[in-house]
Short mmCIF file of C-alpha atoms in Angstrom, two decimals:
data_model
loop_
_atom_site.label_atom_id
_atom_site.label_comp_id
_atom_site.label_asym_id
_atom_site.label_seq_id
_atom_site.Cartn_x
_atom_site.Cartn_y
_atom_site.Cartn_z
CA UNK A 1 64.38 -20.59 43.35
CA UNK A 2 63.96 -23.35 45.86
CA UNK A 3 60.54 -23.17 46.68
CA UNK A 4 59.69 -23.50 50.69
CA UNK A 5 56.89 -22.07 51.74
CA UNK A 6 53.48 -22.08 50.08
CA UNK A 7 50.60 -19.44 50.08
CA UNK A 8 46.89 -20.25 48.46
CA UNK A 9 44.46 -17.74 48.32
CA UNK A 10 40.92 -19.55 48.55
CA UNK A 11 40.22 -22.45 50.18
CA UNK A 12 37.49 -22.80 48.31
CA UNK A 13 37.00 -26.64 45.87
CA UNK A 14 40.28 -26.07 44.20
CA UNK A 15 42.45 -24.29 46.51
CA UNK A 16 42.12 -26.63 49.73
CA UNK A 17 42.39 -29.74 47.89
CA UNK A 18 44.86 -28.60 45.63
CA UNK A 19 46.80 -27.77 48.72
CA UNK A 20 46.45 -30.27 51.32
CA UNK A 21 47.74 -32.76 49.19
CA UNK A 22 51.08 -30.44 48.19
CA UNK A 23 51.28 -30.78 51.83
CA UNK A 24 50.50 -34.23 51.99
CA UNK A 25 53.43 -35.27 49.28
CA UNK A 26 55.99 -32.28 50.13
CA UNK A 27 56.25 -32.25 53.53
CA UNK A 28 59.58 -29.79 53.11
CA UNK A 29 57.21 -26.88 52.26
CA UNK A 30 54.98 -25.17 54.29
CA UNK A 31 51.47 -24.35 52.77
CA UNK A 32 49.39 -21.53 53.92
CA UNK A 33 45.72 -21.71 52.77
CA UNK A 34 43.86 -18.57 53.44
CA UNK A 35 40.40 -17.01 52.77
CA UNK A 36 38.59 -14.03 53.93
CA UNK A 37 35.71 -16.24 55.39
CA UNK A 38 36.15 -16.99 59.05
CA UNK A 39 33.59 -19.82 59.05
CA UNK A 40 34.79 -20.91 56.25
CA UNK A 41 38.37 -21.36 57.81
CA UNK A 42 37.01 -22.57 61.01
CA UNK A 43 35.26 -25.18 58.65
CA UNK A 44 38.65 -26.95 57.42
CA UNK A 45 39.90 -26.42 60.89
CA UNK A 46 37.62 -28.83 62.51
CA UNK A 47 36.47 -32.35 62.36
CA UNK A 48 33.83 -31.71 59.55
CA UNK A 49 35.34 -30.10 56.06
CA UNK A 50 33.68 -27.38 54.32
CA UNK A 51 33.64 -30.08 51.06
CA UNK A 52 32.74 -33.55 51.04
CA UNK A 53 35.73 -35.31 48.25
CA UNK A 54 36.70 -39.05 49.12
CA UNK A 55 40.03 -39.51 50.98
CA UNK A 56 40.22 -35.80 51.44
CA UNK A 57 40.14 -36.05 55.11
CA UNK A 58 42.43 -37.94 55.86
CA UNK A 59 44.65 -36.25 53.72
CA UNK A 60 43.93 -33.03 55.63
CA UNK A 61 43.98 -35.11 59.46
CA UNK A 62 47.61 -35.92 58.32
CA UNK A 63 49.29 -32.78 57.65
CA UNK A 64 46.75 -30.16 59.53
CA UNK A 65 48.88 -28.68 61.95
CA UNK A 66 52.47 -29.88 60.63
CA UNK A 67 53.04 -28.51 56.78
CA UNK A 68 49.47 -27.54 56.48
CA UNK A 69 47.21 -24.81 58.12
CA UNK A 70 44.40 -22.71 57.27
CA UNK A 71 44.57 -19.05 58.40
CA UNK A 72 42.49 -15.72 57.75
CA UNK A 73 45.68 -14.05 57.85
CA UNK A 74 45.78 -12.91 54.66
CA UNK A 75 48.52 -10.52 54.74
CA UNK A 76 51.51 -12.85 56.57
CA UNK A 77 50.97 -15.90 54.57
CA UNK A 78 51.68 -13.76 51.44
CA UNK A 79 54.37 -11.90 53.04
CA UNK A 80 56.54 -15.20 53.97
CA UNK A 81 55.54 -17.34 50.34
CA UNK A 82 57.85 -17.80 47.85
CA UNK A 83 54.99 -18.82 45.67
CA UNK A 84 51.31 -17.52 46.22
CA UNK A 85 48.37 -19.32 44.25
CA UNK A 86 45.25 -17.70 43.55
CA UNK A 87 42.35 -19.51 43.73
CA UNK A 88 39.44 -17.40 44.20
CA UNK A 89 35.96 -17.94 42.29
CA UNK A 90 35.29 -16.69 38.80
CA UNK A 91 31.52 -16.89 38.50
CA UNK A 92 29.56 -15.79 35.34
CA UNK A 93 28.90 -12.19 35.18
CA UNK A 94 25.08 -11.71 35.95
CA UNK A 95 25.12 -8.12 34.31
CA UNK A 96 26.69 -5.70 32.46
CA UNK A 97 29.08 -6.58 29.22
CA UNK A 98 29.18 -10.21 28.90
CA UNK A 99 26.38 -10.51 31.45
CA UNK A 100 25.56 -14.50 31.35
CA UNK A 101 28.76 -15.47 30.03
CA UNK A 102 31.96 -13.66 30.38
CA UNK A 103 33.86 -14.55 33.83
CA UNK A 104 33.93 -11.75 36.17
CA UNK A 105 37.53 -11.21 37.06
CA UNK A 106 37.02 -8.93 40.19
CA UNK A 107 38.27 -11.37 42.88
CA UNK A 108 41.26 -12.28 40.73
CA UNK A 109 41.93 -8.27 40.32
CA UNK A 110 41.58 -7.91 44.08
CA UNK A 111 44.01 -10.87 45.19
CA UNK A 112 46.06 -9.73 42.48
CA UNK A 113 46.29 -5.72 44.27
CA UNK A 114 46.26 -7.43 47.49
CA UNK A 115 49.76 -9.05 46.82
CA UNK A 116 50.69 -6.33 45.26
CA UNK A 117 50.01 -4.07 48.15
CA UNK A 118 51.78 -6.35 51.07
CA UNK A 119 55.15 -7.55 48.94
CA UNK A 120 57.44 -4.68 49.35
CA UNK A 121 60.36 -6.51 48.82
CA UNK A 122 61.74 -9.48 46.91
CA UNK A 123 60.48 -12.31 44.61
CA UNK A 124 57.07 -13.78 44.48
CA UNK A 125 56.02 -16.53 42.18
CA UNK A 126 52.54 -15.80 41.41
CA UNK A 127 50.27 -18.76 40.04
CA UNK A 128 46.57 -17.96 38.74
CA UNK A 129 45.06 -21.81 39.80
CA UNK A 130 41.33 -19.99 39.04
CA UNK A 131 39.51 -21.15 36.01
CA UNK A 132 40.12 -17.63 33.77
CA UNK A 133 39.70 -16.37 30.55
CA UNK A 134 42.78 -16.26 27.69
CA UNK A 135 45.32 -13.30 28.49
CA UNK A 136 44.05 -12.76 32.61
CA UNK A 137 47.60 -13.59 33.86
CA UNK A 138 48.39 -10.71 31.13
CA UNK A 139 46.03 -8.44 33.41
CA UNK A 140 47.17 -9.81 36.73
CA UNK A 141 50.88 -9.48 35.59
CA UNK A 142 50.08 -5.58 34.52
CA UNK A 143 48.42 -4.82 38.16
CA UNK A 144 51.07 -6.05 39.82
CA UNK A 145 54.28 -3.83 37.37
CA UNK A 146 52.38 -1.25 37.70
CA UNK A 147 52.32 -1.39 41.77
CA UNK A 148 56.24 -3.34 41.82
CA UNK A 149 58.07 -1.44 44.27
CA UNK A 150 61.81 -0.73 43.88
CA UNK A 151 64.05 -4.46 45.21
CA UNK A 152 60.37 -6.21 44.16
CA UNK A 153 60.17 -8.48 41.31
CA UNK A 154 57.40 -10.98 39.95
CA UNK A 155 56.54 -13.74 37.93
CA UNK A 156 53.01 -14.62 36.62
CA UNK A 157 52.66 -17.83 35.79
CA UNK A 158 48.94 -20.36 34.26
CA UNK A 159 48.49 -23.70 36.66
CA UNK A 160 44.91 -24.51 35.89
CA UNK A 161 43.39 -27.80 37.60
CA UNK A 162 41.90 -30.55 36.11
CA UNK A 163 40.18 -32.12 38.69
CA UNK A 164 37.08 -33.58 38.41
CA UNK A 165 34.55 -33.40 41.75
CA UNK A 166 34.28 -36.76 43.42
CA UNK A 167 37.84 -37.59 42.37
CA UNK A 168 40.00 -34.56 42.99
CA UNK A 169 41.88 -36.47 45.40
CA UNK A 170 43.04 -39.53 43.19
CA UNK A 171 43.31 -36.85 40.52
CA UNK A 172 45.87 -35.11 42.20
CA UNK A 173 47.47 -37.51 43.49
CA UNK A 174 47.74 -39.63 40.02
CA UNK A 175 47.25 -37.14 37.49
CA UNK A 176 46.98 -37.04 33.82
CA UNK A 177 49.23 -34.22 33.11
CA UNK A 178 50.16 -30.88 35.25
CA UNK A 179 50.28 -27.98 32.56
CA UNK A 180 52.06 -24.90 33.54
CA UNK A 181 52.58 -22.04 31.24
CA UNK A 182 54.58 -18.75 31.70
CA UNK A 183 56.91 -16.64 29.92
CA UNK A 184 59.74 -17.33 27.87
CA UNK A 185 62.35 -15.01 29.47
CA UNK A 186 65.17 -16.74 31.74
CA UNK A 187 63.30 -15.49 34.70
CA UNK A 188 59.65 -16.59 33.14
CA UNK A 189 61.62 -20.53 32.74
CA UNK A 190 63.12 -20.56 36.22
CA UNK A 191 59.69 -19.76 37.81
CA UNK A 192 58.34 -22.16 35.84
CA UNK A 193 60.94 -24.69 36.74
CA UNK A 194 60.20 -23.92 40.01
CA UNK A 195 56.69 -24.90 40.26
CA UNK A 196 57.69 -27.74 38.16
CA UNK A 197 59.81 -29.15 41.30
CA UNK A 198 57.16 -28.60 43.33
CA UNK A 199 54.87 -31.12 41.35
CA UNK A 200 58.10 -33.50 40.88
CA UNK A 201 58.00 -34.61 44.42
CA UNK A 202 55.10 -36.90 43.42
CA UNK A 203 54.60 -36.73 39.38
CA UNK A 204 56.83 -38.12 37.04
CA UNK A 205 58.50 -35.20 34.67
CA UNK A 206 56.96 -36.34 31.63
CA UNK A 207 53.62 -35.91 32.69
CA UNK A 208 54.71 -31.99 33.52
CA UNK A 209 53.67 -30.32 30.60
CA UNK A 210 55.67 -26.31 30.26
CA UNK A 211 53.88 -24.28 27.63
CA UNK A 212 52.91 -20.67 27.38
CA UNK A 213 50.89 -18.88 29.29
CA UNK A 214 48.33 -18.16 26.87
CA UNK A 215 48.51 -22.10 25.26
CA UNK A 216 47.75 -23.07 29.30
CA UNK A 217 44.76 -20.96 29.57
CA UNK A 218 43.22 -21.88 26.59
CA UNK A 219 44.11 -25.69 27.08
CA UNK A 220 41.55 -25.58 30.60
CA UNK A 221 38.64 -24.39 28.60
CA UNK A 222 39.50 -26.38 25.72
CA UNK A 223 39.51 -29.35 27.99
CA UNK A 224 36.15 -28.72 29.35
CA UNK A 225 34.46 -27.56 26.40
CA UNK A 226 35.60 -30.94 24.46
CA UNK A 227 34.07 -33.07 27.32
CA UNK A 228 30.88 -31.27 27.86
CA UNK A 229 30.60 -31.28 23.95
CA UNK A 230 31.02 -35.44 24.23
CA UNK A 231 28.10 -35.34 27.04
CA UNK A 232 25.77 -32.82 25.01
CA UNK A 233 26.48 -35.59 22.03
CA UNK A 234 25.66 -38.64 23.31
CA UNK A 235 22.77 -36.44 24.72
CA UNK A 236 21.42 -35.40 21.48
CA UNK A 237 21.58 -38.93 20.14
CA UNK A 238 19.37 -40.27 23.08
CA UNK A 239 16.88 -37.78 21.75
CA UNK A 240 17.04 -40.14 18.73
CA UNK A 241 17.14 -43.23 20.30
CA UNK A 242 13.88 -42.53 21.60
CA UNK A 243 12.22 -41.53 18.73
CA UNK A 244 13.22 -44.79 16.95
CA UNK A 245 13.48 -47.73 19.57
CA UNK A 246 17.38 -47.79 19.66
CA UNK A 247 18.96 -48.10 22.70
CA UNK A 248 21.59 -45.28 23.59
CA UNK A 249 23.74 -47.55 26.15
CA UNK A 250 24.16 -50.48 23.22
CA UNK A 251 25.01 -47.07 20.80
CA UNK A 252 27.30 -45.36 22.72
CA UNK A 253 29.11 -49.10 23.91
CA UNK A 254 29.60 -49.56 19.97
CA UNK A 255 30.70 -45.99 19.00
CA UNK A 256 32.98 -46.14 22.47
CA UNK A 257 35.10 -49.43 21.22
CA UNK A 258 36.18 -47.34 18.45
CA UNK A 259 40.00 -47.15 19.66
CA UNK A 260 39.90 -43.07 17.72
CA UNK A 261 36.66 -42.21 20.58
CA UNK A 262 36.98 -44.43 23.23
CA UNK A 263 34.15 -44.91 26.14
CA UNK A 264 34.73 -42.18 28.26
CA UNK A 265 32.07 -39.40 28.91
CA UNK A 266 29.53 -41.52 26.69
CA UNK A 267 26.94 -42.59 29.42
CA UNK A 268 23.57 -40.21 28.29
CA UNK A 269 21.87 -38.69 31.13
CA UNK A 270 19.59 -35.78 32.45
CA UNK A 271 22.61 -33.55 31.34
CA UNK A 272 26.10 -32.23 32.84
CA UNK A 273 26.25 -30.04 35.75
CA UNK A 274 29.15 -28.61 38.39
CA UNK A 275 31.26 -25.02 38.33
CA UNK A 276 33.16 -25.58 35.31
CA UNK A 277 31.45 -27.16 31.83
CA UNK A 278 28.59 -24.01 31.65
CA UNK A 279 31.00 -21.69 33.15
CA UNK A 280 33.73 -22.49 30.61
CA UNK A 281 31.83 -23.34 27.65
CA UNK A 282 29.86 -19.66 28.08
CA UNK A 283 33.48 -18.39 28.92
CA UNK A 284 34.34 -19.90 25.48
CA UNK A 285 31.63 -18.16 23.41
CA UNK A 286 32.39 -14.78 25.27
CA UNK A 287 36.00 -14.92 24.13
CA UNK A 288 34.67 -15.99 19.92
CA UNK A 289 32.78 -13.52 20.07
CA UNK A 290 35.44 -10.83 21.38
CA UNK A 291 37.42 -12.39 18.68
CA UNK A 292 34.74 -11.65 16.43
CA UNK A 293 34.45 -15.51 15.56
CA UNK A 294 30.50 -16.15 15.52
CA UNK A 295 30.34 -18.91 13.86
CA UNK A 296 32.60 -20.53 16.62
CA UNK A 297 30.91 -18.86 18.75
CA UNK A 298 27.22 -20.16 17.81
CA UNK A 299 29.30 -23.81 17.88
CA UNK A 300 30.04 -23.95 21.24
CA UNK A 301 27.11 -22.43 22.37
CA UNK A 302 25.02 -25.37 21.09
CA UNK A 303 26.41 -27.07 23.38
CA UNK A 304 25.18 -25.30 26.19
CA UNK A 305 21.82 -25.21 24.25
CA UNK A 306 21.19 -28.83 24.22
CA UNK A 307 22.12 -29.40 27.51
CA UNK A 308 19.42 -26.85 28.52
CA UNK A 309 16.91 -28.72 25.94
CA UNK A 310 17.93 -32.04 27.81
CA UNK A 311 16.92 -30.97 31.36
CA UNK A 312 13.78 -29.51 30.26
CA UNK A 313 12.85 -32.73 28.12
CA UNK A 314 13.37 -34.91 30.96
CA UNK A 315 10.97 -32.70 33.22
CA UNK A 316 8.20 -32.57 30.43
CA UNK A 317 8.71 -36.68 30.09
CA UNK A 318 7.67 -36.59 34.24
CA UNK A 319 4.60 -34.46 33.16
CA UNK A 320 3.76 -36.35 30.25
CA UNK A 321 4.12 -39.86 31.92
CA UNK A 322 1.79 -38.58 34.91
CA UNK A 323 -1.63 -38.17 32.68
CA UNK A 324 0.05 -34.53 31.87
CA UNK A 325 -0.66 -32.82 35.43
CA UNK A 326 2.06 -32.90 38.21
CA UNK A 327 -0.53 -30.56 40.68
CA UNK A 328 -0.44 -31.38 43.84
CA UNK A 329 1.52 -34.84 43.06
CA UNK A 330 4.16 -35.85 45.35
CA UNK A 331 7.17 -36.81 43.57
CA UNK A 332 10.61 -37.96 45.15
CA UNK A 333 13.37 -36.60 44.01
CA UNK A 334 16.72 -38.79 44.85
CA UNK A 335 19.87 -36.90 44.28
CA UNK A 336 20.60 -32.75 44.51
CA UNK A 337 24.07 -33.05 43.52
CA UNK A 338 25.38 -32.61 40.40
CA UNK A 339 27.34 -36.31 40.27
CA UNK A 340 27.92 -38.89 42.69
CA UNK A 341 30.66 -38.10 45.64
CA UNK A 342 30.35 -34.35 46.24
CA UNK A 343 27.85 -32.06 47.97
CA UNK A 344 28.97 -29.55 45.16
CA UNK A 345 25.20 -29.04 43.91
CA UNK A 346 26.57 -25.62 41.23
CA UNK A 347 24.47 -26.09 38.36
CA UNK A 348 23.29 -29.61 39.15
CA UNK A 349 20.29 -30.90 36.87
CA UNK A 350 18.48 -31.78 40.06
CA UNK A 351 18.00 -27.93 40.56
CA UNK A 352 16.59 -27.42 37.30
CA UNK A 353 14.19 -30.30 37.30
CA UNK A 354 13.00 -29.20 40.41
CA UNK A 355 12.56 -25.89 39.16
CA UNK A 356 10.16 -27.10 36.24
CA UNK A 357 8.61 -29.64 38.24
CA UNK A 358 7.63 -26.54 40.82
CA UNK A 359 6.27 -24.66 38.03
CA UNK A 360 4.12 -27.57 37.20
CA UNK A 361 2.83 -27.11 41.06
CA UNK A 362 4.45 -30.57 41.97
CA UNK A 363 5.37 -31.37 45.73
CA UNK A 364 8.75 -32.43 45.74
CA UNK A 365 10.59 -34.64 48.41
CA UNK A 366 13.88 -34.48 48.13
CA UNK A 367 16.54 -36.81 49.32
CA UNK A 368 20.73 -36.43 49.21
CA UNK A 369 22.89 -38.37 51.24
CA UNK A 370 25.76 -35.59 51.33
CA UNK A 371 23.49 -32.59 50.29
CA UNK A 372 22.41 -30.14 52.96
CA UNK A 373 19.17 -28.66 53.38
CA UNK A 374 20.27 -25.49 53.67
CA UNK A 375 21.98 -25.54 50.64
CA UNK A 376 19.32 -26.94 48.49
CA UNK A 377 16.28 -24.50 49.76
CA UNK A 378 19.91 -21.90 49.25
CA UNK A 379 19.55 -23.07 45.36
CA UNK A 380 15.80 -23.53 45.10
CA UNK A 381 15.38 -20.02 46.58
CA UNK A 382 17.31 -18.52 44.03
CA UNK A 383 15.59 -15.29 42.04
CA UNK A 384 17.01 -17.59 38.56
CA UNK A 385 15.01 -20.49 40.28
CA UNK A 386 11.72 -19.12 41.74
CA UNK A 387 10.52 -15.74 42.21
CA UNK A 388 8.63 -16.92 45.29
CA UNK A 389 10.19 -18.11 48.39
CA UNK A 390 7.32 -19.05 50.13
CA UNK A 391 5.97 -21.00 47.78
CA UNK A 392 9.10 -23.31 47.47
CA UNK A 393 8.57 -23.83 51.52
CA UNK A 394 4.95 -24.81 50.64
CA UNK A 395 6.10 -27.36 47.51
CA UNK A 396 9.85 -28.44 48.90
CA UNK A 397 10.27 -31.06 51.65
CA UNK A 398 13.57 -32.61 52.72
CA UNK A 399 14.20 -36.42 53.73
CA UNK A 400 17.02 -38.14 55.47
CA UNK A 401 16.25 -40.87 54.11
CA UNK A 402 14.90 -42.68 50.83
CA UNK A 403 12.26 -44.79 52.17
CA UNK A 404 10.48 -41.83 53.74
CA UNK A 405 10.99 -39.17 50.58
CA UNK A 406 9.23 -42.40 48.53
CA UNK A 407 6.28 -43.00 50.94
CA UNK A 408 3.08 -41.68 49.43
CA UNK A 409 4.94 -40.59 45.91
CA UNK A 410 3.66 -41.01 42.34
CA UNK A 411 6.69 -40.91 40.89
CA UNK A 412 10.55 -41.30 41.82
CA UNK A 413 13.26 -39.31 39.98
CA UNK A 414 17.15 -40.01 39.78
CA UNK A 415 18.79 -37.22 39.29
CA UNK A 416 22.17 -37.65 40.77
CA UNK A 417 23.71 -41.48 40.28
CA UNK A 418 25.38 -42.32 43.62
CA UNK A 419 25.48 -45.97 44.56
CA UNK A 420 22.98 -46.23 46.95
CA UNK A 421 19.92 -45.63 44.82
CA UNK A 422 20.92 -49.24 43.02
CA UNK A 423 21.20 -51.25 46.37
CA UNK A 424 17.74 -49.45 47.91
CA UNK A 425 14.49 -52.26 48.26
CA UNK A 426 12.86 -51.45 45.46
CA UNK A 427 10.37 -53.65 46.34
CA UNK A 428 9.53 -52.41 49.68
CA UNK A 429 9.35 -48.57 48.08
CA UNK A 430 6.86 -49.65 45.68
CA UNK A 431 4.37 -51.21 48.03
CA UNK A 432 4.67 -47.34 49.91
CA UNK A 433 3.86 -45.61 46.81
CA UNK A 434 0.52 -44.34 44.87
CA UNK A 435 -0.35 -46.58 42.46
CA UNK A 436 0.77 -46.30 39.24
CA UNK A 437 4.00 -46.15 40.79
CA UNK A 438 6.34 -44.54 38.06
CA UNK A 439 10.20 -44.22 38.09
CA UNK A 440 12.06 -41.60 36.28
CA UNK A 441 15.40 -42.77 35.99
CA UNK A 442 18.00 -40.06 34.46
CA UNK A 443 20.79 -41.24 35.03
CA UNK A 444 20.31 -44.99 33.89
CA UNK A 445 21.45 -46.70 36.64
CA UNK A 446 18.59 -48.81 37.65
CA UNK A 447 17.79 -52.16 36.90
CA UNK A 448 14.68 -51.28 34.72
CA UNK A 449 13.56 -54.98 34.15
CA UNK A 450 13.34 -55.94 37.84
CA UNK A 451 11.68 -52.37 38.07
CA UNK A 452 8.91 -53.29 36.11
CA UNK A 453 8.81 -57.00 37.21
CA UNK A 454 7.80 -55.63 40.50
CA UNK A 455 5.45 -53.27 38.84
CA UNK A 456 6.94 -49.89 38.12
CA UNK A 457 6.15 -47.72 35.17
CA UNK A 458 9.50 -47.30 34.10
CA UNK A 459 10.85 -44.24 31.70
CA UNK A 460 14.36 -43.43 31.37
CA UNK A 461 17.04 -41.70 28.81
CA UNK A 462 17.92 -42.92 25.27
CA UNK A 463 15.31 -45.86 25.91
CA UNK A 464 11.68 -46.82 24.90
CA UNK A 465 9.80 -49.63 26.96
CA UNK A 466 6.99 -51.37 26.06
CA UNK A 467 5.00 -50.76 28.84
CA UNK A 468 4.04 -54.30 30.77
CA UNK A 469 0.39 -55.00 32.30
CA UNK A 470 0.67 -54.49 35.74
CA UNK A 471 -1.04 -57.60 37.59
CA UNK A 472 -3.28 -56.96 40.38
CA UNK A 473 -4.14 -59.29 43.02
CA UNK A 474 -8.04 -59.19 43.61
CA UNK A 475 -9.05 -57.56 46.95
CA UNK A 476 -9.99 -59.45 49.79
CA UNK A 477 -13.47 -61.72 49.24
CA UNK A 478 -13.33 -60.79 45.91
#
């Protein structure tokens, strides 16, 4: 099958990226990217994009209107594709069987009966492009025989992304690998080949990785779960570090030349965030312990565990440094997204911090250059967050710029690492602040000795300091 036109359901992080740059690099095929949300169409229709990725926009201004287009019309774009992905969230459940860490499947099942209701004739390549658990295209491939109508035929086949927030657009562009999986029938191969020649137009066949469909599924949350794991380790060893004097950046620079572990996802911090480690990692457990594997199970859910330990150490250091009350203290916190480059703030440490900090009755002013504040009082607000709203009004205040979320602080926190914190006037800040001026840095970014050489308290991760004496110029007369 010669695929020519292109339907996406969800134009959500992975679905309208994904897409507009299959547009972008195909322009013989005609992508369709719909979602039930109106605004949300209306969003990628305009000048200013639903999601904030670099290069994404001009990706979009480029093909918008020629290859590409973004439609509520659920029902047509299916009907014309020759190859429909689904790309519809896959949150956590929050209750029942699984609650807190199976995925719940129930927009998959409904895009799945959806198709199934509106093809009533011919072939449909169907691609699940949604993080899922092992065996869902199973499911989705069993909803849709058991609605085929007579002349209608389909193919299920596993595309899952691999694109990491901030990036997506050089990762799709340049990617490591593309993994499809699907059946092993003739007809499972030539669907598979089909996507395949999709991909080709760009990516080089031997980075086009065919495999089974349940080897596909398994290989997204194995990916995941294998970096989070590297984050949660160099984590745990900053614990260490600070216990002893070592320095975690000089440890994990020495255990990162080791050709067999390399550098990547070694840089300790205030601990991972973003829609897919917890999600996948938890998905992982559920599925060991369906399997009846605990003691894989209890493996991969330390993980998880120390990454919760981490966020809540680095909120009782803020505490601790402060004389052990944060009442009524202003503190600025720089960064609500979960990493530099995105607005995505799902499961971002900042969140989490706050949330302890608030506890703790601190004031918090908050500064993001891409975050809205709408979405962060959205997150704050959240019954997992705070059961009262009004009293994050009362403790929350949101800056557009650093300066002003600094002024009057007694403390600074980094909890997301974009560039800018690095180039702000440092010195400047510190004259506006409460003295002692302390800075929290979590994600190790800072220049800590020309911190304290202007006079901050400094505390960071995976580092001790030997605290300087700060030297005060004698008031006037004096």
């Amino acid at each position: 099958m010669v695929i020519k036109k292109i339907c996406c359901i969800g134009a959500g992080y992975v679905g309208g990226p994904t897409c507009s740059v299959i547009a972008y690099k195909c322009p013989d095929i005609v992508v369709t990217v719909v979602d039930l949300s109106q605004q949300r169409i209306d969003q990628w229709n305009s000048s200013k994009l639903p999601i904030f990725e670099p290069s994404l926009e001009d990706v979009v201004r480029q093909c918008r209107g020629k290859n590409l287009f973004f439609s509520t019309d659920i029902v047509t774009a299916i009907k014309e594709a020759d190859l429909i992905f689904i790309s519809v969230n896959t949150p956590t459940k929050t209750f029942g069987v699984g609650k807190g860490r199976a995925p719940d499947l129930k927009y998959i099942e409904a895009a799945a009966r959806n198709i199934a209701d509106v093809v009533k004739v011919g072939s449909k390549i169907i691609v699940e492009k949604s993080t899922v658990p092992v065996r869902a295209a199973e499911s989705i491939t069993n909803i849709l025989h058991a609605n085929t109508r007579p002349g209608t035929t389909f193919q299920v086949l596993s595309n899952p992304e691999f694109l990491a927030e901030g990036s997506a657009i050089c990762d799709l562009l340049n990617p490591d690998r593309v993994l499809i999986g699907g059946d092993s029938t003739a007809d499972g191969r030539a669907a598979v080949d089909a996507l395949a020649s999709v991909y080709e137009h760009w990516i080089p066949k031997e980075r086009i990785i065919k495999t089974n469909t349940w080897s596909s599924e398994l290989s997204k949350l194995a990916a995941n779960a294998f970096l989070a794991q590297r984050i949660s380790s160099i984590n745990a060893m900053s614990v260490i570090c600070e216990a002893t004097g070592a320095n975690v950046s000089e440890v994990a620079h020495a255990v990162g030349m080791d050709s067999r572990i390399g550098p990547k996802f070694l840089q300790a911090s205030v601990g991972f965030g973003g829609s897919c480690f917890q999600k996948d990692v938890l998905n992982l457990v559920y599925l060991c312990e369906s399997l009846n594997l605990p003691e894989v199970a209890i493996y991969w859910q330390q993980v998880i565990d120390m990454n919760d330990y981490q966020r809540r150490r680095f909120a009782n250091r803020i505490v601790e440094g402060l004389f052990n009350t944060v009442t009524d203290k202003k503190i600025a916190l720089l960064g609500f997204a979960f990493k530099k480059n995105t607005a995505d703030t799902r499961e971002s440490a900042s969140i989490y911090v706050s949330k302890y900090l608030m506890e703790e009755g601190a004031r918090l002013n908050i500064y993001d250059p891409k975050v809205e504040r709408e979405q962060m009082m959205y997150d704050l607000k959240h019954p997992a967050i705070s059961d009262e709203q009004e009293r994050v009004d009362k403790l929350v205040r949101v800056f557009d710029d650093p300066y002003s979320a600094c002024a009057d602080c007694h403390a600074i926190v980094i909890c997301t690492e974009w560039d800018e914190f690095m180039t702000l006037d440092y010195s400047r800040i510190y004259d506006s602040m409460l003295k002692p001026a302390f800075i929290f840095d979590g994600r190790m970014i800072l220049d800590h000795q020309r911190l304290q050489n202007l006079g901050f308290l400094v505390e960071t991760i995976g580092k001790r300091f030997a605290r300087m004496q700060v030297n005060r110029l004698p008031a006037a007369g004096q």
